[in-house]
mmCIF file of C-alpha atoms and ligand atoms in Angstrom:
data_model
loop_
_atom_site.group_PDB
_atom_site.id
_atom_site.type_symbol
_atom_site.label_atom_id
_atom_site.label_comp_id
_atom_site.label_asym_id
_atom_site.label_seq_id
_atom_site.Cartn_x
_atom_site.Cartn_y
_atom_site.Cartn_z
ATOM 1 C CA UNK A 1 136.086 39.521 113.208
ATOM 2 C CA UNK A 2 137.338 42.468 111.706
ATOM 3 C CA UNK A 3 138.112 45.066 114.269
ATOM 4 C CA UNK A 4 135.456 48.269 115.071
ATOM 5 C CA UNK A 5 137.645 51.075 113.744
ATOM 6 C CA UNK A 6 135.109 54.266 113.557
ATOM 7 C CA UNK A 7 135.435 56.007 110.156
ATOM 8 C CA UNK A 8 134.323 59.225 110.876
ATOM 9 C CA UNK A 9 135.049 62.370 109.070
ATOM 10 C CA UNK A 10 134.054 65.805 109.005
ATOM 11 C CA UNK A 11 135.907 68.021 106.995
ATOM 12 C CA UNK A 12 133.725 71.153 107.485
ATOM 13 C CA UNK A 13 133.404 73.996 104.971
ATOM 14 C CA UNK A 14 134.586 77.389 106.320
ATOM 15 C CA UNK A 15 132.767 80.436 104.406
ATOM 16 C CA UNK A 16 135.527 82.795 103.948
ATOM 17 C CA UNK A 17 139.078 82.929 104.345
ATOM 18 C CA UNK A 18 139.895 84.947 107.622
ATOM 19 C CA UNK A 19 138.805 82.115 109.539
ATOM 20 C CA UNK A 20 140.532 80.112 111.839
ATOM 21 C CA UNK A 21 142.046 76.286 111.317
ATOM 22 C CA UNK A 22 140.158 74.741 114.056
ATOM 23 C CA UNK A 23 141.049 71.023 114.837
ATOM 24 C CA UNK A 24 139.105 68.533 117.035
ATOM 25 C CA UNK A 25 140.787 65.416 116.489
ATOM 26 C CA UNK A 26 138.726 62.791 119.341
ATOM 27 C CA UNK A 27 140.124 59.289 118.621
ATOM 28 C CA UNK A 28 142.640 57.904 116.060
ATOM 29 C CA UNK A 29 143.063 54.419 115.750
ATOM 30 C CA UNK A 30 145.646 52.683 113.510
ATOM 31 C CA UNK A 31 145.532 48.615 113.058
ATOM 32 C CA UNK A 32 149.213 47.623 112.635
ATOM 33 C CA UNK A 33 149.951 44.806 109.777
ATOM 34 C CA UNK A 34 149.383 41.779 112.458
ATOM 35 C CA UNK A 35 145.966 43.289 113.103
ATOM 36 C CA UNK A 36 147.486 44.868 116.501
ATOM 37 C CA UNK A 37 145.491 48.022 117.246
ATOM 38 C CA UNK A 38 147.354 51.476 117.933
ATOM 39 C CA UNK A 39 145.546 53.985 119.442
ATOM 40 C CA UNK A 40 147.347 56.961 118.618
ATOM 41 C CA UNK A 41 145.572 59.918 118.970
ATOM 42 C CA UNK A 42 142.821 60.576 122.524
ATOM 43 C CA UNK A 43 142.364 64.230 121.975
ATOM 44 C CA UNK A 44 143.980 66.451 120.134
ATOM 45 C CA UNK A 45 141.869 69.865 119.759
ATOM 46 C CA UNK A 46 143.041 73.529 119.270
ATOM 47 C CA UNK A 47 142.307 76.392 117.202
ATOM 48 C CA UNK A 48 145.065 77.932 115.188
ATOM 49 C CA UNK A 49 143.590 81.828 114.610
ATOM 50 C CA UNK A 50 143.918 82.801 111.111
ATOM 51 C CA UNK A 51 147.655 84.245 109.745
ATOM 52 C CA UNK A 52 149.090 82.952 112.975
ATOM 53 C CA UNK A 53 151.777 80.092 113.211
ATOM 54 C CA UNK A 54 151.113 77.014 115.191
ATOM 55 C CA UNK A 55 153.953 74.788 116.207
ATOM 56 C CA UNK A 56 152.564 70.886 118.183
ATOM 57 C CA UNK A 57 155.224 69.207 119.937
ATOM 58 C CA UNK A 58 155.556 66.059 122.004
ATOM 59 C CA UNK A 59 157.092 62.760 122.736
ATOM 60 C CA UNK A 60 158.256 60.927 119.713
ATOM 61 C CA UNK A 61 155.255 58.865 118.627
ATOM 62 C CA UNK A 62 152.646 60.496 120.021
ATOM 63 C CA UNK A 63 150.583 61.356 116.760
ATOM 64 C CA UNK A 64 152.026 64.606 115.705
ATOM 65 C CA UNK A 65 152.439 63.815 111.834
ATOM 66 C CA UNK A 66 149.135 62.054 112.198
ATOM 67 C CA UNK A 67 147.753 65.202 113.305
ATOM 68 C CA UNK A 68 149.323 66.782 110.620
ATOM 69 C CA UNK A 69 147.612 64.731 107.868
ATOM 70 C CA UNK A 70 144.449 64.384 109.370
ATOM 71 C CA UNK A 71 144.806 68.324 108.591
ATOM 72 C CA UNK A 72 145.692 67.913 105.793
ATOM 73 C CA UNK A 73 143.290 65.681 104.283
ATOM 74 C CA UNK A 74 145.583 62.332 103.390
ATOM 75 C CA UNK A 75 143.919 60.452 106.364
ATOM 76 C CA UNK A 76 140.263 60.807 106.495
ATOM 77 C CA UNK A 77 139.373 57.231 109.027
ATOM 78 C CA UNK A 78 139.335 59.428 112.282
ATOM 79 C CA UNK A 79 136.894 60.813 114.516
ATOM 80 C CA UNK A 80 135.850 64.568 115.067
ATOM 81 C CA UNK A 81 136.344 67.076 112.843
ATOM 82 C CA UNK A 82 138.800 70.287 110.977
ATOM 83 C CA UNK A 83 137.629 73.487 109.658
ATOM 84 C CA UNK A 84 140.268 74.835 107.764
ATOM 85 C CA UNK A 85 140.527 78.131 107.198
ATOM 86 C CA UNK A 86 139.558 78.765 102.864
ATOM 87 C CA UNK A 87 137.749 75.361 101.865
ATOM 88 C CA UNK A 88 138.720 76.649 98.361
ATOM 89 C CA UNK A 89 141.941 77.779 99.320
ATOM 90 C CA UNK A 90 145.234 76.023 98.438
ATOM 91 C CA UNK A 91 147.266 73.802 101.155
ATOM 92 C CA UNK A 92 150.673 73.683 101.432
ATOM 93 C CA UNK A 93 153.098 71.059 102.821
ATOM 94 C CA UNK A 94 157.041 70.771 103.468
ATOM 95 C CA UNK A 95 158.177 67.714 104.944
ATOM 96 C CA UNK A 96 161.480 66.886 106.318
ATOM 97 C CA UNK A 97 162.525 65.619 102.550
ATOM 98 C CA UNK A 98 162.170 68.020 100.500
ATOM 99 C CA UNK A 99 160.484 65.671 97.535
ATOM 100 C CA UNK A 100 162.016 67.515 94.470
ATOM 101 C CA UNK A 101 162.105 65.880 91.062
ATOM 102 C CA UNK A 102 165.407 65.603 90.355
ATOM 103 C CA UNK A 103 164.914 65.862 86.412
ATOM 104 C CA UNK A 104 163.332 69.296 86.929
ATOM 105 C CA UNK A 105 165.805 72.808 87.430
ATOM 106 C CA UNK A 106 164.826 74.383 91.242
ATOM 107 C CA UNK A 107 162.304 76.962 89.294
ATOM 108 C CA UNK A 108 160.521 74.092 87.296
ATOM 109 C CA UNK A 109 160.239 72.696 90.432
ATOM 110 C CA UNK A 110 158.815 75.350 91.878
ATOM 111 C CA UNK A 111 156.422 76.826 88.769
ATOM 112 C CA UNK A 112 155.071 72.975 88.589
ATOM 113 C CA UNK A 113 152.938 73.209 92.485
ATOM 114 C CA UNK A 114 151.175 76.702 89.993
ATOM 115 C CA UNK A 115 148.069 76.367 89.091
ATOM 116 C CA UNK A 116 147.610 77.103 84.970
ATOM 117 C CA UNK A 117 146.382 80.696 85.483
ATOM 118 C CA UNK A 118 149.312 81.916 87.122
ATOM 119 C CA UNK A 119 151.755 79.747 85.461
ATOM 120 C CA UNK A 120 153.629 82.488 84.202
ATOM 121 C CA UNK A 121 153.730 84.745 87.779
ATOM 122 C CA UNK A 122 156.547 86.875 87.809
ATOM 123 C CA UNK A 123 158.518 84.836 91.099
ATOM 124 C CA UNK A 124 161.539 87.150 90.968
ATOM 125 C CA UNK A 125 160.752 88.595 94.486
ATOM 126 C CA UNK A 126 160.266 85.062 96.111
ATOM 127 C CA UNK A 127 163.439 83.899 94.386
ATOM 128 C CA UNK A 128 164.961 87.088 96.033
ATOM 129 C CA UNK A 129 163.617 86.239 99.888
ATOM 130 C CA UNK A 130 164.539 82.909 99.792
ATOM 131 C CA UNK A 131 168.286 83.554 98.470
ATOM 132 C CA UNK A 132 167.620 81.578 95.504
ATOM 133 C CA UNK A 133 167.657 84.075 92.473
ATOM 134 C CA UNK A 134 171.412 82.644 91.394
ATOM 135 C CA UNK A 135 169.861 78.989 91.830
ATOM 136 C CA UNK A 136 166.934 79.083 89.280
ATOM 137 C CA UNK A 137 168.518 76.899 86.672
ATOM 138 C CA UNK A 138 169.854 74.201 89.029
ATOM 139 C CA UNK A 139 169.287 70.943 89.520
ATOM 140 C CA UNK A 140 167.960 69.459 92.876
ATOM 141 C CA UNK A 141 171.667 67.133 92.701
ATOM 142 C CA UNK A 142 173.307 70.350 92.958
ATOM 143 C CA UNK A 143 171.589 71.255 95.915
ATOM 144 C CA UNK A 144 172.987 70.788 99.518
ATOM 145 C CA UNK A 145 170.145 69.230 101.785
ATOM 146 C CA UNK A 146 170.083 72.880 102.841
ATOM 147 C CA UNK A 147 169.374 74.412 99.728
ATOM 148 C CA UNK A 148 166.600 71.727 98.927
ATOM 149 C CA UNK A 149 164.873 72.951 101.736
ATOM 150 C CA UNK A 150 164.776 76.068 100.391
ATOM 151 C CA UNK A 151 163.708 75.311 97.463
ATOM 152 C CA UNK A 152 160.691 73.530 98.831
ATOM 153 C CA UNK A 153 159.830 76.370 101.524
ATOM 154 C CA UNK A 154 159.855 78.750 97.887
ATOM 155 C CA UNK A 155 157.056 76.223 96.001
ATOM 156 C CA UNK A 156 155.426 76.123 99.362
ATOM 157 C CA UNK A 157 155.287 79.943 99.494
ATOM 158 C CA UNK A 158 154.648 80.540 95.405
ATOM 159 C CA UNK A 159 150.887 79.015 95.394
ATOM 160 C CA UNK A 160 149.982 81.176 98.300
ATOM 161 C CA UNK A 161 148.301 78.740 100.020
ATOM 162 C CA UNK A 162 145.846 79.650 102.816
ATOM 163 C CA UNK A 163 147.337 77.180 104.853
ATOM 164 C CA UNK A 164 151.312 75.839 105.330
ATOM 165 C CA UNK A 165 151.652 72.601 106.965
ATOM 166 C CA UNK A 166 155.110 72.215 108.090
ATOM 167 C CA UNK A 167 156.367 68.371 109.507
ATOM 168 C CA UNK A 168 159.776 69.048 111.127
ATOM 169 C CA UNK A 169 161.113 70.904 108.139
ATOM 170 C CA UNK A 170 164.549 71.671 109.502
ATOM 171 C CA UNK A 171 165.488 68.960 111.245
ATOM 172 C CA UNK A 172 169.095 66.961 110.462
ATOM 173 C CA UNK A 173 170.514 70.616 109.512
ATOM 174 C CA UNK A 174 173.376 71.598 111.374
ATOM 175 C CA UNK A 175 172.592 74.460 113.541
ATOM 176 C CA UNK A 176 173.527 77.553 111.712
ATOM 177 C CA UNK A 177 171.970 76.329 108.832
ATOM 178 C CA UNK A 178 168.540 75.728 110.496
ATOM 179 C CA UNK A 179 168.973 79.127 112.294
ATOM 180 C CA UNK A 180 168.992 80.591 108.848
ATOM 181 C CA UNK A 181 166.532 78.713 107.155
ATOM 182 C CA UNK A 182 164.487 79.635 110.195
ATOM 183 C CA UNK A 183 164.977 83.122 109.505
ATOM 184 C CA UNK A 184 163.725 83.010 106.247
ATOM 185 C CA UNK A 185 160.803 80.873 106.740
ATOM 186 C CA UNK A 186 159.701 84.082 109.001
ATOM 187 C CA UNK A 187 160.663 86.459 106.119
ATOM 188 C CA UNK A 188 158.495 84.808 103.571
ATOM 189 C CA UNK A 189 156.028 84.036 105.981
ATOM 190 C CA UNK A 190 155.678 87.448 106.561
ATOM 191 C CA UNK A 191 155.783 88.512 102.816
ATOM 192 C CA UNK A 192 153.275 86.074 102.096
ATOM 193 C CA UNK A 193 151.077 85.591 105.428
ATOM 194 C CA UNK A 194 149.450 82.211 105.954
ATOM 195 C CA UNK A 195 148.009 80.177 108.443
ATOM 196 C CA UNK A 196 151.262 78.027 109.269
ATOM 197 C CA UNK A 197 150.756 74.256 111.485
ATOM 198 C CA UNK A 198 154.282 72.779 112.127
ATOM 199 C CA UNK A 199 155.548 69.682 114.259
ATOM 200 C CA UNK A 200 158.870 69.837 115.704
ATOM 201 C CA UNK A 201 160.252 68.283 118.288
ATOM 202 C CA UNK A 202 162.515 70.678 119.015
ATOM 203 C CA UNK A 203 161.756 73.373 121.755
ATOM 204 C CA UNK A 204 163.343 76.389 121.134
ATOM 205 C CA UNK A 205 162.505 76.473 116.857
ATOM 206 C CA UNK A 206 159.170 76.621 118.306
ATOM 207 C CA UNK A 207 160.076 79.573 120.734
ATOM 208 C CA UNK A 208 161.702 81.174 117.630
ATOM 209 C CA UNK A 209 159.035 80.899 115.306
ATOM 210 C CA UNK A 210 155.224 80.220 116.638
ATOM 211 C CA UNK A 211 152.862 82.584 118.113
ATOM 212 C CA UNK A 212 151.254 79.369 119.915
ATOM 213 C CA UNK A 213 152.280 76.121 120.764
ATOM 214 C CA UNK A 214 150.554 73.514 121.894
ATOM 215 C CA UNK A 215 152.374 70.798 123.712
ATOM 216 C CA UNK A 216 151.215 67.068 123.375
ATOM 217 C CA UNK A 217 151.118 64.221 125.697
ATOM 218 C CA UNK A 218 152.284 60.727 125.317
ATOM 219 C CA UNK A 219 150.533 58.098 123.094
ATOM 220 C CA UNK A 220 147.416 58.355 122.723
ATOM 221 C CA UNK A 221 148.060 62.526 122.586
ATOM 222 C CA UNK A 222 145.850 64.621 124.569
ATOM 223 C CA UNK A 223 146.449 68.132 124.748
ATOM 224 C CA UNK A 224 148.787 69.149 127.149
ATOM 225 C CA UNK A 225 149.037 72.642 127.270
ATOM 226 C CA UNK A 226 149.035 75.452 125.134
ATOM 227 C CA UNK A 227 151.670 78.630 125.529
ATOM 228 C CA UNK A 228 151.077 81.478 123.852
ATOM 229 C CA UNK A 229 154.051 84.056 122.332
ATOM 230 C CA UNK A 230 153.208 87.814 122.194
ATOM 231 C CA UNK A 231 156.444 88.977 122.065
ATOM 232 C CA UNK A 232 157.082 89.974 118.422
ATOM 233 C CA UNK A 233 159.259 88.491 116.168
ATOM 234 C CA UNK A 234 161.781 91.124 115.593
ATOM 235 C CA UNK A 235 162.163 91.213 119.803
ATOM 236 C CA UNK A 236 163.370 87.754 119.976
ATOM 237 C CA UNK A 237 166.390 87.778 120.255
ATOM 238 C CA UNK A 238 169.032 84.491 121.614
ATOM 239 C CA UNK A 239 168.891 85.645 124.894
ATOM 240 C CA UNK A 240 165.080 86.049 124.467
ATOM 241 C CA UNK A 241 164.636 83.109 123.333
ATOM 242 C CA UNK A 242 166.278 80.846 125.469
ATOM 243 C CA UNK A 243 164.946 82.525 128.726
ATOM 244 C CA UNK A 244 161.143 81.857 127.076
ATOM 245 C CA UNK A 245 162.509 78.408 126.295
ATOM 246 C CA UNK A 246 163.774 78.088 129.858
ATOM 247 C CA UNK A 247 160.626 79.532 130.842
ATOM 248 C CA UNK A 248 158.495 77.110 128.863
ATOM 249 C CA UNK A 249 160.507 74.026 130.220
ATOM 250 C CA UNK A 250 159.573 74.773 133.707
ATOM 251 C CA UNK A 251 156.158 75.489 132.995
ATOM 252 C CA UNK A 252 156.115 71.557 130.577
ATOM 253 C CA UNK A 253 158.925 69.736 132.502
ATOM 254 C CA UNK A 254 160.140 67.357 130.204
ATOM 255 C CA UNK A 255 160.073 69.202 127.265
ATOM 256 C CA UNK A 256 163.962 69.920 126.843
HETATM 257 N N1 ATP B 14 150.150 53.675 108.966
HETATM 258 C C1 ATP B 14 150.292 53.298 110.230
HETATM 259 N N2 ATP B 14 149.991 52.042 110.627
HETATM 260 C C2 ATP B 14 150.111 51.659 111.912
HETATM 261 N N3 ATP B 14 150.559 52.475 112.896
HETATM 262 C C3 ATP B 14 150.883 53.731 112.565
HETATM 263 C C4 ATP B 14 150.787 54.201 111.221
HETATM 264 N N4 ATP B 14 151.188 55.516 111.197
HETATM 265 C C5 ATP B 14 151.538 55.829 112.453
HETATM 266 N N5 ATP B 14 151.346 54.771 113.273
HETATM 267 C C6 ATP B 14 151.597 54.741 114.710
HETATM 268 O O1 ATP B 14 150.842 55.812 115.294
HETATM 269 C C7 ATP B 14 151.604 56.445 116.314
HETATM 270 C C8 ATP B 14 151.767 57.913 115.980
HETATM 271 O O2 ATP B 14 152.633 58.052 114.855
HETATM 272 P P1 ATP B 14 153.120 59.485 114.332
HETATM 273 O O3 ATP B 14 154.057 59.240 113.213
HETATM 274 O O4 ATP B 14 151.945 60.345 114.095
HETATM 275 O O5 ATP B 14 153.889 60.041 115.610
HETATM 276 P P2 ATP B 14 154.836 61.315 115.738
HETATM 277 O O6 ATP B 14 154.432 61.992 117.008
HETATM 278 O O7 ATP B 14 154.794 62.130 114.508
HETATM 279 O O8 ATP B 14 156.253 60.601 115.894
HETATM 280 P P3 ATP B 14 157.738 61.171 115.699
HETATM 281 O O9 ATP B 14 157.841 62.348 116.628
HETATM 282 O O10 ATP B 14 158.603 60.039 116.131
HETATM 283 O O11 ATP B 14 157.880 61.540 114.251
HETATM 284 C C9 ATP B 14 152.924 55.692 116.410
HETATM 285 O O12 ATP B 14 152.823 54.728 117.427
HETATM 286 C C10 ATP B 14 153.047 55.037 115.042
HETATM 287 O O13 ATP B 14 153.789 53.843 115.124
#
């Protein structure tokens, strides 16, 4: 008998754009190719105010990239519901590969995610922010995994979405380059404010870069906990930031 999965899904229509991604994710179930059901996600619900930056994290397989296309509308068989902050308004996505086409120079790449009206859009400032202005004519092979990244933060930015959906974006970087990358994610961010959702599993980029993050439990994910940052962006400093982290880890044990 074929199993009862609930297809359920509710993919309400905000009315304007200041509004808040709201997410009430109350059961995901996948059934595994030998019909073996995984029930992934309990309870996953949270509200993500509107120009802020979200971070989820938890225990490897705990539904975290599920989460993160339930938002973003590649996997409607779940139950409960997202309100996303502009129905009409673009979504963005970086994953951890950067998905360029390698046939394409770094700004066709980037002018190919425009819509036909702005096509033409003068990107010489976002170019500029994301160090890429002597890379426009490249071609992804020429790219270190690095620069890539880059390059798909910039297309993320250049359609101005009203929401950025980030899975794990810097991860297998070494350090420094991650700390940089990290950097400028918060520089364009700022230059072009969205509402930003991003999975990590790493502790202190969330301390570096959310406002909120909401900390996931084991398979099937319930919510946690949620910590909230105040301090500003410009304040955090290293030592900042690994006494919140520190801070954080006693509050979540496990979490380091
Ligand atoms: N298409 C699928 N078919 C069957 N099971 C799936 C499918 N996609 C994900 N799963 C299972 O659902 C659970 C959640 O997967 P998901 O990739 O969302 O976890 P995650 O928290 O992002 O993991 P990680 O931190 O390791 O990237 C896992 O047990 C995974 O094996």
């Amino acid at each position: 008998m074929a199993p009862n999965l609930r297809h359920e899904t509710n993919i309400t229509a905000p009315t304007n754009a200041s509004r808040p991604l709201r997410v009430s994710i109350t059961g995901k179930t996948f059934e595994g190719a030998d019909g073996v059901l995984v029930h992934a996600i309990e309870d996953i619900a949270f509200e993500a105010p509107a120009g802020s930056f979200t971070t989820l994290i938890g225990p490897s397989g705990c539904g975290k990239t599920t989460a993160l296309r339930i938002v973003l509308g590649l996997d409607r068989h779940f139950e409960g519901g997202v309100s996303r902050p502009d129905p009409d308004g673009r979504i963005a996505a970086v994953f951890q590969e950067p998905r360029l086409l390698p046939w394409r120079t770094v700004e066709q790449n980037i002018r190919l995610a425009l819509s036909a009206a702005v096509e033409g859009e003068n990107l010489d400032d976002l170019f500029a922010i994301v160090g890429l202005s002597e890379m426009r004519g490249r071609f992804p092979t020429e790219l270190s995994l690095g620069l890539a990244r880059r390059v798909a933060l910039a297309r993320a930015f250049a359609i101005r979405p009203s929401l950025l959906l980030l899975d794990e974006p810097f991860v297998s970087l070494d350090e420094m380059t991650a700390t940089r990358l990290r950097r400028l994610l918060i520089e364009v961010w700022s230059a072009r404010r969205t509402t930003a959702l991003m999975v990590t599993h790493n502790l202190r980029e969330a301390v570096h870069l959310s406002d909120r993050i909401i900390f996931l439990t084991e398979r099937p994910s319930t919510v946690r906990g949620v910590h909230v940052i105040d301090q500003p962006r410009n304040e955090r400093d290293a030592e900042w930031r690994e006494a919140e982290t520190r801070r954080i880890a006693d509050k979540f044990s496990g979490v380091l």
